[in-house]
Amino acid sequence: MMKRDDLDTASLLAELLDALGPSAVLAGDAVPERNRNDYSGLPATTPLAVLRPADTAAVSAALRICQAHGVAVVPQGGMTGLCGGSRAGSDEIALSLERLVGIEELDAASATMTVLAGTPLQAVQEAAAAAGFFCPLDLGARGSCSIGGNLATNAGGNRVIRYGMAREMVLGIEAVLPDGTVLTSLNKMIKNNAGFDLKQLFIGSEGVLGVITRVVLKLWPKPASTMVAICAATDFANVLALLQSARQNLGPLLSAFEVMWPQYWDFATGLVRSPFAGDDVPHGAYVLIEALGTDAEQDAPRFEVWLETLLDQGTIPNAVVAQSVADGRAFWAVRDATGELYQHFPQHMAFDVGLPIARMDDYVARCRTQLQETFPGSTTLFYGHIGDGNLHIIVWQPGVDEQPKKQVEQIVYGLVREYGGTVSAEHGIGTLKRQWLGHARSQEQIALMRTLKTALDPRGLLNPGKVF
Amino acid sequence: MMKRDDLDTASLLAELLDALGPSAVLAGDAVPERNRNDYSGLPATTPLAVLRPADTAAVSAALRICQAHGVAVVPQGGMTGLCGGSRAGSDEIALSLERLVGIEELDAASATMTVLAGTPLQAVQEAAAAAGFFCPLDLGARGSCSIGGNLATNAGGNRVIRYGMAREMVLGIEAVLPDGTVLTSLNKMIKNNAGFDLKQLFIGSEGVLGVITRVVLKLWPKPASTMVAICAATDFANVLALLQSARQNLGPLLSAFEVMWPQYWDFATGLVRSPFAGDDVPHGAYVLIEALGTDAEQDAPRFEVWLETLLDQGTIPNAVVAQSVADGRAFWAVRDATGELYQHFPQHMAFDVGLPIARMDDYVARCRTQLQETFPGSTTLFYGHIGDGNLHIIVWQPGVDEQPKKQVEQIVYGLVREYGGTVSAEHGIGTLKRQWLGHARSQEQIALMRTLKTALDPRGLLNPGKVF
């Protein structure tokens, strides 16, 4: 975008101030730190101004005014995105949903909750729990991420294998189109085939088609029991056998199936106690299994019997079941040692790719070999939500000023393309992965994305430069 | 569309014959009976020609040629739709997917199946079962409906409360755009956030945005146990208490929660044996509950204990649990007595609406009163998939030559609008409910649907006149 002259900017800000009030328009030095960056690791940027509308009508007015002035608008939620999707440039207006906060309704009969988009995920989880329900969406940034941002990025997390992505948890949406049109569809019904399901447009499109202002979430019954186990596997074929057995025996109770390759396991159990204390035999892979049940008394014995049978039959070499809540937390601590990665591998490169499960092991083997050959001595860790086809990769080369990002991306994403995977399983594209979109989507698909963008935002003023 | 002259038609058919071969182009009297009508009850129509392409490339060629000639194309699957969505007029070309049949791949590790769009649902179910998996999508027309049609209409059915609509069962789609562009996204991963999720455009949009040619379906583990019960309830508040208890105690095993109001119950148990033999007390409502479990030995006793506790505590007045597969079938026969409706209430009007669950009873009471006041002596039956917010209504006035369709629709849909419901829970809009779309969707929503239609099909040649 061309540099705006001061006169234009002044008249734009005056109009916004007039429409939204002084507390909703922050410009220049008043732009708060939090609105200047997300978790992408990219440099901070300072937008022309930050708008903080207090209701949907104000969001609509803000978009209408910016549209009339031909100024780009960047929606902002909790600023916890990892791909730069909500960073606003110095010629752009940031539209923060931080004041659209609150639970508007909890409908127990429909098992739904109507929430304003800026509400933090944790507040949603707590309100559900207080009413005897369960909001299964969960991720590390729960305290600061907003539910609107979760939907705009179609957030995933640990329980996708059971409850699906954020998309599957939404029944209704209110969104504002780039021209300010308010689209209200606060549907509470699981079944509604009256024309196109328009909410799908706004879920996972990273704020380039509209601004989500309100959502109707589906709620689930609170689980009555939690079972956690760590299993060892001889190799990836053995992991797949375990996955099949878990699907069959735990059925819909299976809520997590997290696989850790040995290098990751060694790193993590160097920091937290290994659940296999005393068992020094190295294994081919390690699996954290979680199940959420409906019967506090009977579920746990059934879970143990299942794993004992697998051990007795020699299906897997080792397994340990959490006997307490503390055990369960300790098991998860191995998987969650990712929080320590930055300390040990500063500036490391982190990837969030997806692969067909059957091809994953082959992918990991070739990816590791290529990385080791190209960067001898580098660290490569593999782990992820394998039940969902989601693999995380950590690559770090010691002793260099700058990590060889470009070359590593070429290896990681080049193989993703070859194996029919995706360059973003759950984090989105933003600006960070834009150049790799063509590795996961065809020319025809990207062309159709652009067609949709042009149809909804002909002047390209909503979150420009994101996704494609 | 203007009447085409014979010369145009001849050149179009010649071009199609040349591209697709003689077995793929049937015109005039050669148009089969099956391609002239669906299950909507509307009069049959004979298209200009029926095309039966044998692969995606031929579908693309057909669309490209028709586009060049400015002729409208109507996609056809199993012709079991209830709203006229696949009826082709005499100036339109029917594009039947009936030769795109077959299971292309079953990937056990990913738990996915890749299927051609014309494959009948039952063939999909059987192929899944043969490989030890479960395809939960199920509806009465399973033997003739096609999986492509199921997705184009986002089919529902009996198990939505557990497995979701057809939309939730799809991971990948191949679709052909109106101009012949092939969009292939045979994704197998549960998580894929690389740009917009384009498959959502084609699911539930009734073939007006593209023609689905291939799908990747998610598969589930085969349930190890089936529990069925019929419960009596004192009133709708009691039904809601039962629903809440079922959600909490059966959790994700709950696979059907079907409610029958007394008038429907009396009709059905006049035809098939009542599960409450000997219990002559009339109840306020009747509920069929089904749960699908993972443990053939332990699930059934747990299910019985749950219901016994509800009876002991006086939560519900009566319940009977199926003790055999035959019992289960007999219980379902009460719910499925709908198959006999046409015989007893010829030309009756059938509705498929959705309502927020908490407001459903109020809706039913007012709807019944208004119908009885306007049409004294008429029959009104209410039943449905209440766990999903889906209500079916049967209205029949005896002794008239023509049922008062328009006036009944005004009452049924007028109240749907008032209660924030939907005019189509699972059957779609087609042409039959087109005039009522505005009762379930706002002007802004319908305008956005049109914007999408224009973006993907600027000349309006794919399934014109359907949905809006």
GROMACS .gro file of C-alpha atoms in nm, chain A residues 107-111 132-133 153-158 160-162 164-165 167-168 177 181-185 187-198 200-206 208-209 218 221-224 240 243-244 247-253 292-295 298-299 302 354-358 385 387-390 392 420-429 437 440-442 444-446 448-453 455-456 467-468, chain B residues 107-111 132-133 153-158 160-162 164-165 167-168 177 181-185 187-198 200-206 208-209 218 221-224 240 243-244 247-253 292-295 298-299 302 354-358 385 387-390 392 420-429 437 440-442 444-446 448-453 455-456 467-468:
model
  214
  107ASP     CA    1  -2.846  -2.305   2.690
  108ALA     CA    2  -2.839  -2.634   2.882
  109ALA     CA    3  -3.111  -2.805   2.676
  110SER     CA    4  -2.933  -2.733   2.347
  111ALA     CA    5  -2.592  -2.780   2.513
  132GLY     CA    6  -2.163  -2.885   3.437
  133PHE     CA    7  -2.048  -2.897   3.073
  153THR     CA    8  -0.751  -2.017   1.264
  154ASN     CA    9  -0.953  -2.338   1.313
  155ALA     CA   10  -0.745  -2.425   1.618
  156GLY     CA   11  -0.655  -2.786   1.690
  157GLY     CA   12  -0.478  -2.899   2.003
  158ASN     CA   13  -0.453  -3.223   2.194
  160VAL     CA   14  -0.876  -3.339   1.806
  161ILE     CA   15  -0.879  -3.718   1.766
  162ARG     CA   16  -1.195  -3.726   1.975
  164GLY     CA   17  -1.241  -3.260   1.613
  165MET     CA   18  -1.093  -2.922   1.526
  167ARG     CA   19  -1.461  -2.608   1.326
  168GLU     CA   20  -1.647  -2.910   1.464
  177LEU     CA   21  -1.792  -0.861   0.611
  181THR     CA   22  -2.233  -0.594   0.650
  182VAL     CA   23  -2.325  -0.788   0.964
  183LEU     CA   24  -2.401  -1.154   0.906
  184THR     CA   25  -2.578  -1.297   1.208
  185SER     CA   26  -2.639  -1.670   1.222
  187ASN     CA   27  -2.773  -2.115   1.501
  188LYS     CA   28  -2.802  -2.365   1.789
  189MET     CA   29  -2.911  -2.666   1.589
  190ILE     CA   30  -2.682  -2.953   1.496
  191LYS     CA   31  -2.884  -2.995   1.176
  192ASN     CA   32  -2.948  -2.695   0.955
  193ASN     CA   33  -2.947  -2.747   0.579
  194ALA     CA   34  -3.117  -2.423   0.478
  195GLY     CA   35  -2.882  -2.315   0.199
  196PHE     CA   36  -2.503  -2.286   0.216
  197ASP     CA   37  -2.337  -2.323   0.556
  198LEU     CA   38  -2.180  -1.976   0.546
  200GLN     CA   39  -1.754  -2.240   0.716
  201LEU     CA   40  -1.618  -1.944   0.517
  202PHE     CA   41  -1.499  -1.767   0.830
  203ILE     CA   42  -1.359  -2.068   1.015
  204GLY     CA   43  -0.994  -2.125   0.934
  205SER     CA   44  -0.967  -1.842   0.679
  206GLU     CA   45  -0.748  -1.634   0.914
  208VAL     CA   46  -0.925  -1.247   0.537
  209LEU     CA   47  -1.295  -1.292   0.454
  218LYS     CA   48  -2.140  -2.682   2.109
  221PRO     CA   49  -2.090  -3.355   2.895
  222LYS     CA   50  -1.811  -3.330   3.148
  223PRO     CA   51  -1.605  -3.652   3.141
  224ALA     CA   52  -1.641  -3.856   3.459
  240LEU     CA   53  -0.001  -4.830   1.417
  243LEU     CA   54  -0.351  -4.708   1.738
  244GLN     CA   55  -0.581  -4.960   1.577
  247ARG     CA   56  -0.954  -4.707   1.826
  248GLN     CA   57  -1.126  -5.044   1.855
  249ASN     CA   58  -1.117  -5.086   2.233
  250LEU     CA   59  -1.149  -4.731   2.359
  251GLY     CA   60  -1.373  -4.627   2.073
  252PRO     CA   61  -1.503  -4.275   2.122
  253LEU     CA   62  -1.336  -4.244   2.463
  292LEU     CA   63  -1.202  -3.967   2.885
  293GLY     CA   64  -1.484  -4.182   3.018
  294THR     CA   65  -1.833  -4.169   3.160
  295ASP     CA   66  -1.801  -4.396   3.463
  298GLN     CA   67  -1.554  -4.893   3.578
  299ASP     CA   68  -1.361  -4.708   3.308
  302ARG     CA   69  -1.133  -5.159   3.169
  354GLY     CA   70   0.041  -3.314   0.843
  355LEU     CA   71   0.084  -3.647   0.668
  356PRO     CA   72  -0.126  -3.950   0.587
  357ILE     CA   73  -0.062  -4.172   0.889
  358ALA     CA   74   0.050  -4.473   0.686
  385HIS     CA   75  -0.068  -3.579   1.746
  387GLY     CA   76  -0.383  -4.003   1.563
  388ASP     CA   77  -0.471  -3.686   1.368
  389GLY     CA   78  -0.188  -3.714   1.114
  390ASN     CA   79  -0.018  -3.413   1.274
  392HIS     CA   80   0.574  -3.153   1.479
  420GLY     CA   81   0.074  -3.568  -0.007
  421GLY     CA   82   0.083  -3.390   0.328
  422THR     CA   83   0.013  -3.038   0.442
  423VAL     CA   84   0.249  -2.754   0.534
  424SER     CA   85   0.013  -2.649   0.812
  425ALA     CA   86  -0.180  -2.899   1.018
  426GLU     CA   87  -0.306  -2.660   1.283
  427HIS     CA   88  -0.110  -2.333   1.297
  428GLY     CA   89  -0.237  -2.176   0.974
  429ILE     CA   90  -0.050  -1.996   0.696
  437LEU     CA   91   0.101  -2.290   0.033
  440ALA     CA   92  -0.003  -2.836   0.002
  441ARG     CA   93  -0.264  -2.693  -0.235
  442SER     CA   94  -0.293  -2.707  -0.613
  444GLU     CA   95  -0.667  -2.461  -0.897
  445GLN     CA   96  -0.733  -2.460  -0.524
  446ILE     CA   97  -0.534  -2.142  -0.466
  448LEU     CA   98  -1.047  -2.062  -0.604
  449MET     CA   99  -0.932  -1.918  -0.270
  450ARG     CA  100  -0.850  -1.596  -0.454
  451THR     CA  101  -1.188  -1.601  -0.628
  452LEU     CA  102  -1.360  -1.620  -0.289
  453LYS     CA  103  -1.140  -1.344  -0.150
  455ALA     CA  104  -1.595  -1.195  -0.414
  456LEU     CA  105  -1.611  -1.101  -0.046
  467VAL     CA  106  -0.270  -1.680   0.356
  468PHE     CA  107  -0.183  -1.615  -0.014
  575ASP     CA  108  -0.644  -4.688   0.408
  576ALA     CA  109  -0.659  -4.871   0.741
  577ALA     CA  110  -0.387  -4.665   0.911
  578SER     CA  111  -0.558  -4.335   0.828
  579ALA     CA  112  -0.902  -4.496   0.872
  600GLY     CA  113  -1.349  -5.408   0.995
  601PHE     CA  114  -1.457  -5.042   0.996
  621THR     CA  115  -2.709  -3.236   0.045
  622ASN     CA  116  -2.512  -3.281   0.372
  623ALA     CA  117  -2.728  -3.578   0.464
  624GLY     CA  118  -2.824  -3.641   0.825
  625GLY     CA  119  -3.010  -3.948   0.943
  626ASN     CA  120  -3.043  -4.129   1.272
  628VAL     CA  121  -2.614  -3.744   1.385
  629ILE     CA  122  -2.617  -3.694   1.761
  630ARG     CA  123  -2.305  -3.908   1.780
  632GLY     CA  124  -2.247  -3.558   1.306
  633MET     CA  125  -2.386  -3.479   0.964
  635ARG     CA  126  -2.010  -3.293   0.651
  636GLU     CA  127  -1.831  -3.426   0.959
  645LEU     CA  128  -1.639  -2.632  -1.111
  649THR     CA  129  -1.194  -2.688  -1.369
  650VAL     CA  130  -1.110  -2.998  -1.165
  651LEU     CA  131  -1.039  -2.930  -0.799
  652THR     CA  132  -0.869  -3.233  -0.645
  653SER     CA  133  -0.815  -3.235  -0.271
  655ASN     CA  134  -0.692  -3.504   0.183
  656LYS     CA  135  -0.672  -3.786   0.440
  657MET     CA  136  -0.566  -3.579   0.739
  658ILE     CA  137  -0.797  -3.474   1.019
  659LYS     CA  138  -0.591  -3.157   1.056
  660ASN     CA  139  -0.517  -2.945   0.751
  661ASN     CA  140  -0.514  -2.568   0.793
  662ALA     CA  141  -0.336  -2.478   0.470
  663GLY     CA  142  -0.565  -2.200   0.349
  664PHE     CA  143  -0.943  -2.211   0.315
  665ASP     CA  144  -1.114  -2.547   0.358
  666LEU     CA  145  -1.266  -2.544   0.010
  668GLN     CA  146  -1.700  -2.701   0.269
  669LEU     CA  147  -1.827  -2.507  -0.034
  670PHE     CA  148  -1.948  -2.822  -0.204
  671ILE     CA  149  -2.096  -2.997   0.099
  672GLY     CA  150  -2.462  -2.910   0.148
  673SER     CA  151  -2.480  -2.661  -0.141
  674GLU     CA  152  -2.700  -2.897  -0.345
  676VAL     CA  153  -2.511  -2.534  -0.741
  677LEU     CA  154  -2.139  -2.456  -0.692
  686LYS     CA  155  -1.345  -4.085   0.755
  689PRO     CA  156  -1.421  -4.853   1.449
  690LYS     CA  157  -1.704  -5.103   1.426
  691PRO     CA  158  -1.915  -5.082   1.745
  692ALA     CA  159  -1.891  -5.394   1.960
  708LEU     CA  160  -3.507  -3.298   2.851
  711LEU     CA  161  -3.162  -3.627   2.742
  712GLN     CA  162  -2.932  -3.465   2.994
  715ARG     CA  163  -2.560  -3.728   2.753
  716GLN     CA  164  -2.392  -3.751   3.092
  717ASN     CA  165  -2.410  -4.127   3.147
  718LEU     CA  166  -2.375  -4.264   2.796
  719GLY     CA  167  -2.143  -3.985   2.688
  720PRO     CA  168  -2.010  -4.044   2.339
  721LEU     CA  169  -2.183  -4.384   2.315
  760LEU     CA  170  -2.320  -4.809   2.047
  761GLY     CA  171  -2.043  -4.943   2.269
  762THR     CA  172  -1.698  -5.090   2.266
  763ASP     CA  173  -1.738  -5.387   2.499
  766GLN     CA  174  -1.995  -5.483   2.996
  767ASP     CA  175  -2.180  -5.215   2.800
  770ARG     CA  176  -2.413  -5.061   3.244
  822GLY     CA  177  -3.513  -2.767   1.318
  823LEU     CA  178  -3.559  -2.581   1.646
  824PRO     CA  179  -3.352  -2.495   1.950
  825ILE     CA  180  -3.425  -2.791   2.179
  826ALA     CA  181  -3.539  -2.577   2.472
  853HIS     CA  182  -3.428  -3.663   1.610
  855GLY     CA  183  -3.115  -3.475   2.031
  856ASP     CA  184  -3.018  -3.289   1.712
  857GLY     CA  185  -3.296  -3.030   1.728
  858ASN     CA  186  -3.465  -3.194   1.429
  860HIS     CA  187  -4.056  -3.398   1.167
  888GLY     CA  188  -3.533  -1.909   1.548
  889GLY     CA  189  -3.547  -2.248   1.381
  890THR     CA  190  -3.474  -2.374   1.031
  891VAL     CA  191  -3.708  -2.470   0.746
  892SER     CA  192  -3.476  -2.753   0.653
  893ALA     CA  193  -3.289  -2.957   0.912
  894GLU     CA  194  -3.164  -3.230   0.683
  895HIS     CA  195  -3.356  -3.252   0.353
  896GLY     CA  196  -3.220  -2.935   0.189
  897ILE     CA  197  -3.399  -2.659  -0.001
  905LEU     CA  198  -3.543  -1.985   0.272
  908ALA     CA  199  -3.448  -1.940   0.818
  909ARG     CA  200  -3.180  -1.712   0.673
  910SER     CA  201  -3.144  -1.335   0.674
  912GLU     CA  202  -2.763  -1.064   0.428
  913GLN     CA  203  -2.704  -1.438   0.438
  914ILE     CA  204  -2.898  -1.502   0.119
  916LEU     CA  205  -2.381  -1.375   0.044
  917MET     CA  206  -2.499  -1.710  -0.092
  918ARG     CA  207  -2.572  -1.533  -0.421
  919THR     CA  208  -2.232  -1.364  -0.415
  920LEU     CA  209  -2.067  -1.706  -0.383
  921LYS     CA  210  -2.285  -1.847  -0.660
  923ALA     CA  211  -1.822  -1.597  -0.806
  924LEU     CA  212  -1.811  -1.968  -0.890
  935VAL     CA  213  -3.168  -2.329  -0.324
  936PHE     CA  214  -3.247  -1.960  -0.397
   0.00000   0.00000   0.00000
